[in-house]
Structure formats: C-alpha cells, structure tokens
Tab-separated table of C-alpha atoms and ligand atoms in Angstrom:
chain	number	residue	atom	x	y	z
Y	797	UNK	CA	123.166	121.616	92.562
Y	798	UNK	CA	120.939	118.974	92.105
Y	799	UNK	CA	121.836	115.583	93.059
Y	800	UNK	CA	121.435	112.819	90.004
Y	801	UNK	CA	119.579	109.997	91.819
Y	802	UNK	CA	118.626	108.025	88.704
Y	803	UNK	CA	120.361	107.282	85.225
Y	804	UNK	CA	119.518	105.574	82.358
Y	805	UNK	CA	121.796	105.336	79.835
Y	806	UNK	CA	121.330	103.550	76.435
Y	807	UNK	CA	118.856	101.209	77.823
Y	808	UNK	CA	117.381	98.672	75.126
Y	809	UNK	CA	115.083	95.903	75.640
Y	810	UNK	CA	113.771	93.267	73.165
Y	811	UNK	CA	111.247	90.770	73.746
Y	812	UNK	CA	111.127	87.910	70.961
Y	813	UNK	CA	111.804	89.613	67.520
Y	814	UNK	CA	110.202	93.209	68.819
Y	815	UNK	CA	112.475	96.010	70.085
Y	816	UNK	CA	110.387	97.715	72.834
Y	817	UNK	CA	112.505	100.024	74.137
Y	818	UNK	CA	115.199	101.990	72.007
Y	819	UNK	CA	118.336	103.553	73.141
Y	820	UNK	CA	116.683	105.262	76.236
Y	821	UNK	CA	118.841	108.097	78.095
Y	822	UNK	CA	117.693	110.127	80.861
Y	823	UNK	CA	118.361	111.173	84.673
Y	824	UNK	CA	116.549	112.629	87.322
Y	825	UNK	CA	117.182	114.772	90.307
Y	826	UNK	CA	116.669	114.669	93.908
Y	827	UNK	CA	113.432	116.447	94.696
Y	828	UNK	CA	112.265	116.406	91.461
Y	829	UNK	CA	109.139	115.118	90.074
Y	830	UNK	CA	109.861	113.929	86.293
Y	831	UNK	CA	106.408	113.144	84.387
Y	832	UNK	CA	106.993	109.717	81.790
Y	833	UNK	CA	104.322	110.591	79.451
Y	834	UNK	CA	103.210	108.463	76.374
Y	835	UNK	CA	100.448	106.758	74.542
Y	836	UNK	CA	99.310	103.155	75.614
Y	837	UNK	CA	102.089	101.016	74.644
Y	838	UNK	CA	104.668	103.348	74.252
Y	839	UNK	CA	106.843	101.324	76.849
Y	840	UNK	CA	106.589	103.380	80.140
Y	841	UNK	CA	105.935	100.056	82.105
Y	842	UNK	CA	108.566	98.434	80.483
Y	843	UNK	CA	110.910	100.839	81.094
Y	844	UNK	CA	109.900	101.049	84.838
Y	845	UNK	CA	109.858	97.385	85.476
Y	846	UNK	CA	113.747	97.737	84.199
Y	847	UNK	CA	114.413	100.826	86.771
Y	848	UNK	CA	112.757	98.552	89.747
Y	849	UNK	CA	114.730	95.193	88.817
Y	850	UNK	CA	111.395	93.409	87.807
Y	851	UNK	CA	112.753	93.275	84.189
Y	852	UNK	CA	116.427	92.947	82.854
Y	853	UNK	CA	117.385	94.907	80.311
Y	854	UNK	CA	118.888	93.640	77.060
Y	855	UNK	CA	121.694	96.090	76.700
Y	856	UNK	CA	122.333	99.657	78.740
Y	857	UNK	CA	122.912	100.478	81.894
Y	858	UNK	CA	120.832	101.935	84.838
Y	859	UNK	CA	122.269	103.922	87.962
Y	860	UNK	CA	120.501	104.165	91.307
Y	861	UNK	CA	122.505	106.571	93.806
Y	862	UNK	CA	125.259	105.330	91.621
Y	863	UNK	CA	124.697	101.718	91.597
Y	864	UNK	CA	124.376	99.780	88.979
Y	865	UNK	CA	121.115	97.978	88.922
Y	866	UNK	CA	122.323	94.609	87.693
Y	867	UNK	CA	125.640	94.654	88.867
Y	868	UNK	CA	125.193	96.035	92.245
Y	869	UNK	CA	121.389	94.983	92.475
Y	870	UNK	CA	120.962	95.251	96.703
Y	871	UNK	CA	122.808	98.698	96.777
Y	872	UNK	CA	120.817	100.016	93.865
Y	873	UNK	CA	117.142	98.616	94.853
Y	874	UNK	CA	117.697	99.968	98.133
Y	875	UNK	CA	117.085	103.472	96.636
Y	876	UNK	CA	113.809	102.813	95.242
Y	877	UNK	CA	110.317	102.946	96.176
Y	878	UNK	CA	107.615	101.973	93.490
Y	879	UNK	CA	104.356	101.058	93.011
Y	880	UNK	CA	104.010	99.188	89.668
Y	881	UNK	CA	100.373	98.412	89.145
Y	882	UNK	CA	98.418	98.273	92.423
Y	883	UNK	CA	99.435	98.759	95.452
Y	884	UNK	CA	99.753	95.334	97.513
Y	885	UNK	CA	97.894	95.942	101.012
Y	886	UNK	CA	95.813	93.889	103.538
Y	887	UNK	CA	92.250	94.890	103.401
Y	888	UNK	CA	91.332	93.484	106.650
Y	889	UNK	CA	94.080	95.382	108.732
Y	890	UNK	CA	94.221	98.889	109.534
Y	891	UNK	CA	96.432	101.647	107.721
Y	892	UNK	CA	99.021	101.449	111.045
Y	893	UNK	CA	99.056	97.831	110.721
Y	894	UNK	CA	99.907	97.593	107.048
Y	895	UNK	CA	102.746	99.902	107.485
Y	896	UNK	CA	103.728	98.355	110.585
Y	897	UNK	CA	104.013	94.618	108.319
Y	898	UNK	CA	105.927	96.224	105.762
Y	899	UNK	CA	108.317	98.246	107.867
Y	900	UNK	CA	109.893	94.763	109.205
Y	901	UNK	CA	110.853	94.081	105.722
Y	902	UNK	CA	113.151	96.961	105.940
Y	903	UNK	CA	116.080	97.907	108.635
Y	904	UNK	CA	115.589	100.486	110.875
Y	905	UNK	CA	112.283	101.749	110.018
Y	906	UNK	CA	110.854	102.911	113.385
Y	907	UNK	CA	107.473	103.548	114.791
Y	908	UNK	CA	108.211	107.090	114.557
Y	909	UNK	CA	109.031	106.969	110.772
Y	910	UNK	CA	105.760	104.901	110.419
Y	911	UNK	CA	103.463	107.808	111.965
Y	912	UNK	CA	105.562	110.422	109.695
Y	913	UNK	CA	104.613	108.631	106.467
Y	914	UNK	CA	101.069	108.208	107.439
Y	915	UNK	CA	101.167	112.325	107.902
Y	916	UNK	CA	103.073	113.109	104.919
Y	917	UNK	CA	100.073	111.310	103.000
Y	918	UNK	CA	97.501	112.791	105.203
Y	919	UNK	CA	96.092	109.588	106.667
Y	920	UNK	CA	97.311	110.318	110.139
Y	921	UNK	CA	92.853	110.436	111.201
Y	922	UNK	CA	92.237	107.198	109.157
Y	923	UNK	CA	95.149	105.258	110.344
Y	924	UNK	CA	93.616	102.927	112.603
Y	925	UNK	CA	90.940	101.957	110.059
Y	926	UNK	CA	90.789	98.958	108.152
Y	927	UNK	CA	91.921	99.468	104.610
Y	928	UNK	CA	89.016	97.727	103.199
Y	929	UNK	CA	86.857	100.998	104.385
Y	930	UNK	CA	89.474	103.271	102.649
Y	931	UNK	CA	88.215	104.935	99.407
Y	932	UNK	CA	90.580	104.212	96.173
Y	933	UNK	CA	92.557	107.671	96.912
Y	934	UNK	CA	93.181	106.633	100.618
Y	935	UNK	CA	94.572	103.235	99.527
Y	936	UNK	CA	96.722	104.647	96.890
Y	937	UNK	CA	98.101	107.383	99.323
Y	938	UNK	CA	98.680	104.551	101.994
Y	939	UNK	CA	100.486	102.558	99.008
Y	940	UNK	CA	102.970	105.609	98.512
Y	941	UNK	CA	103.528	105.717	102.229
Y	942	UNK	CA	104.245	101.808	102.195
Y	943	UNK	CA	106.958	102.865	99.370
Y	944	UNK	CA	108.700	105.721	101.390
Y	945	UNK	CA	109.248	103.995	104.422
Y	946	UNK	CA	112.976	102.980	103.868
Y	947	UNK	CA	113.665	106.717	102.918
Y	948	UNK	CA	114.398	105.990	99.046
Y	949	UNK	CA	116.013	108.429	96.938
Y	950	UNK	CA	113.559	107.795	94.038
Y	951	UNK	CA	109.839	107.215	94.277
Y	952	UNK	CA	108.424	105.410	91.131
Y	953	UNK	CA	104.721	105.521	90.102
Y	954	UNK	CA	103.252	103.674	87.352
Y	955	UNK	CA	99.883	105.530	86.532
Y	956	UNK	CA	99.270	106.726	90.371
Y	957	UNK	CA	95.902	108.536	89.298
Y	958	UNK	CA	94.298	105.607	87.226
Y	959	UNK	CA	90.832	105.134	88.663
Y	960	UNK	CA	90.610	108.045	90.658
Y	961	UNK	CA	87.861	111.049	90.820
Y	962	UNK	CA	89.056	114.582	90.146
Y	963	UNK	CA	89.068	115.398	93.759
Y	964	UNK	CA	91.364	112.266	94.307
Y	965	UNK	CA	93.795	113.244	91.637
Y	966	UNK	CA	94.131	116.802	92.980
Y	967	UNK	CA	95.072	115.022	96.332
Y	968	UNK	CA	97.616	112.706	94.953
Y	969	UNK	CA	98.879	115.825	93.106
Y	970	UNK	CA	99.258	117.802	96.210
Y	971	UNK	CA	101.008	115.173	98.280
Y	972	UNK	CA	103.527	113.862	95.448
Y	973	UNK	CA	104.601	117.805	95.139
Y	974	UNK	CA	104.719	118.051	99.100
Y	975	UNK	CA	106.806	114.735	99.048
Y	976	UNK	CA	109.199	115.817	96.634
Y	977	UNK	CA	109.910	118.706	98.562
Y	978	UNK	CA	109.920	117.455	102.278
Y	979	UNK	CA	111.642	114.034	101.406
Y	980	UNK	CA	113.822	115.320	98.750
Y	981	UNK	CA	113.097	112.406	96.608
Y	982	UNK	CA	112.746	112.195	92.963
Y	983	UNK	CA	109.492	111.206	91.797
Y	984	UNK	CA	108.748	109.710	88.304
Y	985	UNK	CA	105.155	109.429	87.638
Y	986	UNK	CA	104.175	107.803	84.358
Y	987	UNK	CA	100.778	108.503	82.687
Y	988	UNK	CA	98.976	109.186	79.441
Y	989	UNK	CA	97.149	112.547	80.995
Y	990	UNK	CA	98.656	115.233	79.933
Y	991	UNK	CA	96.720	117.944	82.118
Y	992	UNK	CA	97.535	115.992	85.041
Y	993	UNK	CA	101.489	115.636	84.305
Y	994	UNK	CA	101.600	119.229	83.402
Y	995	UNK	CA	100.399	120.530	87.043
Y	996	UNK	CA	102.290	118.086	89.056
Y	997	UNK	CA	105.485	117.865	87.002
Y	998	UNK	CA	108.973	119.699	86.925
Y	999	UNK	CA	109.969	118.273	83.831
Y	1000	UNK	CA	108.637	115.625	81.467
Y	1001	UNK	CA	110.130	112.715	79.028
Y	1002	UNK	CA	107.961	111.865	76.066
Y	1003	UNK	CA	108.005	108.534	75.190
Y	1004	UNK	CA	106.710	106.830	71.813
Y	1005	UNK	CA	107.409	103.193	70.181
Y	1006	UNK	CA	109.885	103.019	72.777
Y	1007	UNK	CA	111.869	105.659	72.099
Y	1008	UNK	CA	112.152	108.802	74.282
Y	1009	UNK	CA	111.339	111.705	72.061
Y	1010	UNK	CA	112.129	114.878	73.955
Y	1011	UNK	CA	112.527	116.170	77.452
Y	1012	UNK	CA	111.370	119.207	78.658
Y	1013	UNK	CA	111.698	121.622	81.649
Y	1014	UNK	CA	107.995	122.879	82.427
Y	1015	UNK	CA	109.380	125.336	85.196
Y	1016	UNK	CA	111.943	126.913	82.764
Y	1017	UNK	CA	109.701	127.866	80.156
Y	1018	UNK	CA	106.855	129.455	82.269
Y	1019	UNK	CA	109.738	131.951	83.032
Y	1020	UNK	CA	110.150	132.468	79.375
Y	1021	UNK	CA	109.167	135.634	77.452
Y	1022	UNK	CA	105.882	134.944	75.669
Y	1023	UNK	CA	106.549	134.978	71.732
Y	1024	UNK	CA	103.200	134.769	70.317
Y	1025	UNK	CA	100.825	137.300	70.757
Y	1026	UNK	CA	96.860	137.755	69.517
Y	1027	UNK	CA	95.530	141.129	68.885
Y	1028	UNK	CA	92.094	142.023	68.166
Y	1029	UNK	CA	91.942	145.460	65.834
Y	1030	UNK	CA	89.186	147.064	63.920
Y	1031	UNK	CA	90.667	146.327	60.415
Y	1032	UNK	CA	93.370	143.373	60.636
Y	1033	UNK	CA	93.875	143.357	56.874
Y	1034	UNK	CA	95.146	146.734	57.105
Y	1035	UNK	CA	97.226	146.230	60.339
Y	1036	UNK	CA	98.802	142.984	58.702
Y	1037	UNK	CA	100.238	145.262	56.346
Y	1038	UNK	CA	101.962	147.666	58.645
Y	1039	UNK	CA	103.377	144.917	61.183
Y	1040	UNK	CA	104.826	143.097	57.987
Y	1041	UNK	CA	107.197	146.265	57.763
Y	1042	UNK	CA	108.282	146.268	61.363
Y	1043	UNK	CA	111.420	144.688	61.839
Y	1044	UNK	CA	110.853	143.708	65.425
Y	1045	UNK	CA	107.911	141.580	64.177
Y	1046	UNK	CA	109.158	137.800	63.426
Y	1047	UNK	CA	105.828	136.490	61.709
Y	1048	UNK	CA	102.276	137.609	61.343
Y	1049	UNK	CA	99.205	136.016	59.921
Y	1050	UNK	CA	95.107	136.217	60.498
Y	1051	UNK	CA	93.152	133.718	61.795
Y	1052	UNK	CA	89.394	133.917	62.857
Y	1053	UNK	CA	89.807	138.128	62.390
Y	1054	UNK	CA	92.627	138.047	64.311
Y	1055	UNK	CA	96.149	138.648	64.132
Y	1056	UNK	CA	98.908	136.313	65.558
Y	1057	UNK	CA	102.244	137.624	65.841
Y	1058	UNK	CA	105.416	136.697	66.787
Y	1059	UNK	CA	107.826	139.047	68.597
Y	1060	UNK	CA	109.571	139.704	71.627
Y	1061	UNK	CA	107.683	141.456	74.805
Y	1062	UNK	CA	109.889	144.392	74.664
Y	1063	UNK	CA	108.994	145.433	71.323
Y	1064	UNK	CA	105.250	145.786	71.964
Y	1065	UNK	CA	104.955	149.295	73.000
Y	1066	UNK	CA	106.805	150.078	69.858
Y	1067	UNK	CA	104.347	148.075	67.683
Y	1068	UNK	CA	101.451	149.196	69.334
Y	1069	UNK	CA	102.409	152.875	68.790
Y	1070	UNK	CA	103.183	151.809	64.982
Y	1071	UNK	CA	99.414	150.893	64.667
Y	1072	UNK	CA	97.825	153.699	66.564
Y	1073	UNK	CA	100.025	156.207	64.365
Y	1074	UNK	CA	97.990	154.891	61.494
Y	1075	UNK	CA	94.676	154.931	63.202
Y	1076	UNK	CA	94.280	151.341	63.594
Y	1077	UNK	CA	91.711	150.821	66.532
Y	1078	UNK	CA	93.340	148.227	68.860
Y	1079	UNK	CA	90.874	146.780	71.087
Y	1080	UNK	CA	93.023	143.709	72.903
Y	1081	UNK	CA	96.481	142.309	73.014
Y	1082	UNK	CA	96.812	138.728	74.512
Y	1083	UNK	CA	99.478	136.556	75.105
Y	1084	UNK	CA	99.012	133.347	73.446
Y	1085	UNK	CA	100.425	130.371	75.302
Y	1086	UNK	CA	100.336	126.990	74.036
Y	1087	UNK	CA	99.062	123.895	76.480
Y	1088	UNK	CA	101.205	121.088	76.709
Y	1089	UNK	CA	98.555	118.986	75.180
Y	1090	UNK	CA	99.045	121.118	71.704
Y	1091	UNK	CA	102.916	120.732	72.364
Y	1092	UNK	CA	102.599	117.012	72.577
Y	1093	UNK	CA	100.920	116.332	69.706
Y	1094	UNK	CA	103.101	118.795	67.842
Y	1095	UNK	CA	105.905	116.487	69.026
Y	1096	UNK	CA	104.343	113.013	68.639
Y	1097	UNK	CA	102.111	114.048	65.584
Y	1098	UNK	CA	98.227	113.271	66.541
Y	1099	UNK	CA	98.046	110.250	64.372
Y	1100	UNK	CA	98.842	107.856	67.290
Y	1101	UNK	CA	97.317	109.479	70.442
Y	1102	UNK	CA	93.549	109.880	70.763
M	1343	ATP	N1	105.798	90.493	77.746
M	1343	ATP	C1	105.711	91.232	76.553
M	1343	ATP	N2	105.683	90.263	75.656
M	1343	ATP	C2	105.728	90.997	74.268
M	1343	ATP	N3	105.609	92.321	74.213
M	1343	ATP	C3	105.340	93.054	75.475
M	1343	ATP	C4	105.622	92.204	76.415
M	1343	ATP	N4	105.305	93.261	77.572
M	1343	ATP	C5	105.289	94.497	76.636
M	1343	ATP	N5	105.411	94.446	75.384
M	1343	ATP	C6	105.183	95.310	74.314
M	1343	ATP	O1	106.018	96.550	74.648
M	1343	ATP	C7	105.416	97.621	74.382
M	1343	ATP	C8	105.370	98.506	75.317
M	1343	ATP	O2	104.442	97.911	76.429
M	1343	ATP	P1	104.236	98.902	77.816
M	1343	ATP	O3	103.523	98.199	78.596
M	1343	ATP	O4	105.663	99.173	78.634
M	1343	ATP	O5	103.804	100.152	77.694
M	1343	ATP	P2	102.900	101.665	78.766
M	1343	ATP	O6	103.637	102.734	77.718
M	1343	ATP	O7	102.852	100.870	79.784
M	1343	ATP	O8	101.639	101.354	77.942
M	1343	ATP	P3	100.097	101.782	78.728
M	1343	ATP	O9	100.029	102.984	78.911
M	1343	ATP	O10	98.901	100.720	78.019
M	1343	ATP	O11	100.320	101.125	80.253
M	1343	ATP	C9	103.993	97.235	73.775
M	1343	ATP	O12	103.997	97.273	72.528
M	1343	ATP	C10	103.847	95.941	74.361
M	1343	ATP	O13	102.645	95.244	73.557
M	1344	MG	MG1	101.629	100.823	81.718
C-alpha cells in the first residue's frame, strides 16, 4: 500500500473579493508522479504556494507527512522540496559549489549525498563547470538536485519544462520518472502542456477556475479493455443495420465512411462473424483510444482553453 505523503482537504483561498481556490482536496502518494493540469489562471501556482508555505490558506488543511503546514510548519516543510519559479542558482559558481552551498542550509547533507543527487539528475560530468555555462535544461536539473538534497517526501515543480526544447523536455521527463522510483518521492508537476503530462505522470488532477474538476489515474486506464473500435467495411450502411441488431453492440454510428462501435473486446469475434456471414467485406478493425487532450477538452469544455 502506498504511503500518502501530501494531503489537501477543502482548501480555500480568497484574495480580496475573489475566491481563487475553491474547496480543493486531493492527495499524493510516495513514488507517484502527479500532474497538476489546468489552463492559465486556473490556480496551480496559488495552490503550490500554499503547499510550500509561501502563502497562507483562507481555510482548509494541508498535511505533509501528516504534519499540518501552518500548525506544524517546521516539521511539515522539512518534507518538501520545490522549485516555484526559476531555480535560484549562483551562475558564477560551479554546479558542485552550488550544491555545497545549499547543502549547508540543511542538517546532515553529506558529500556523498551531493554527489548522489548530481548523479540522479545526470550532471556528474558537468558538476565542476560554472552554472553560467549550463544549458537551460542543465540548470533546471541542477535546481531539482538542490531541492532533493534533504530527501524530501514531496517534490513540487511548477511548470518544470517551461522554455525547454523537445530534447530538454525529454530529459527532464526521464529524470523525473527515475527520481520518483529511486528516491520514492512524490512528485507534483504543474503544467498546461497536456502531452507532457500524459507521458510523465501516473495520475492527473485537472483544475479550472480554482476548482478541481477531476482526478484520473492514467496508468489504470491503459490496462482497461478498449471500448471503442473503428471498422472499415465495403458497405457501411448495410453493416450498420446488422450491427444494430446485435445485443453486444452498445452503440454504433458512421463517421467519415467508417463505423464507430462501442463494445467489449470479448464480443468482437461474434460481431465479425455476423458481418462476414452477411457477406460484408471487412478490411480493418482498429481500437480507438482517445488522447488525454480529447478527454481534457471533454472535461473542461474547450471554451476556455486554447
Ligand atoms: N496576488 C493576487 N491578487 C489577486 N489575484 C491573484 C493573485 N495571485 C493570483 N491571483 C489570481 O488567481 C488566479 C489563479 O492564478 P495562478 O497564478 O494560481 O494560476 P496558474 O494556474 O498558476 O496559471 P498559469 O498557468 O498562468 O501559471 C488568477 O485568476 C489570478 O489572477
Ligand atoms: Mg502558474
């Protein structure tokens, strides 16, 4: 059973008259990568700032390792590592000296740990280079290394791939997945980049206008039986009539001269035989998997999202 390391319960935030975070509740487990997804202005950064204690909540509770963020601040915050805006690094110092500098701010960070975090983010070879010579992706990774020096239970990254090129994004993705596994840390990544989140995360929470619309487990979904199939046949209209008579077909329609049918995978052989026995020429049957982007638009409606 996974350990719950971060829990938000009915968190609200008012700034003046505006209610910017509304009754937000979710939790994240050790070793899990959680995508915090939402359009600009949805409330991602505001939520993150409350989790890391940079802003106060108006009401509700946030627990890190069971410690309350405001009632037990010191113990709670010890469990958190975060990069909220840009990582604060010293460009004229080497990567190693940066790590050494930040290590001093925490008790018990050894030289071995410094080398270990450098290795975890793939900077071993560049660790004695000055940070000003680093690429943006390398700086981002050094920032991550700094924020995990003290073995946090929760690592929070606000838009970690902002400004990175595709190769840089791929690298960050690789290291984030590895960190979750090797350090058993819960990682929260905020983003508005849907495809990014889909590849990197185990679970997502979608926020819009300060409200959590849904959470979805992306890993479980992949194991599910696919329910929609696209069929290419010689005579779609004739096939449609036959399919409508079959009790195992939940729904069927024609789009772009192809049949879209909803059914269980187990029923496919019977459906195919029915078509063949009526001399319908069947060319292809393809499972139709909707992308996260399609599902995201279904969830929030595409009026506020570009
Ligand atoms: N200090 C503030 N005063 C008033 N309103 C604020 C303040 N900070 C944030 N807001 C409002 O709260 C809402 C949420 O903002 P937030 O920065 O959390 O969104 P976000 O999801 O991080 O967006 P983005 O993707 O653009 O970073 C916005 O409508 C914003 O205008
Ligand atoms: Mg933001």
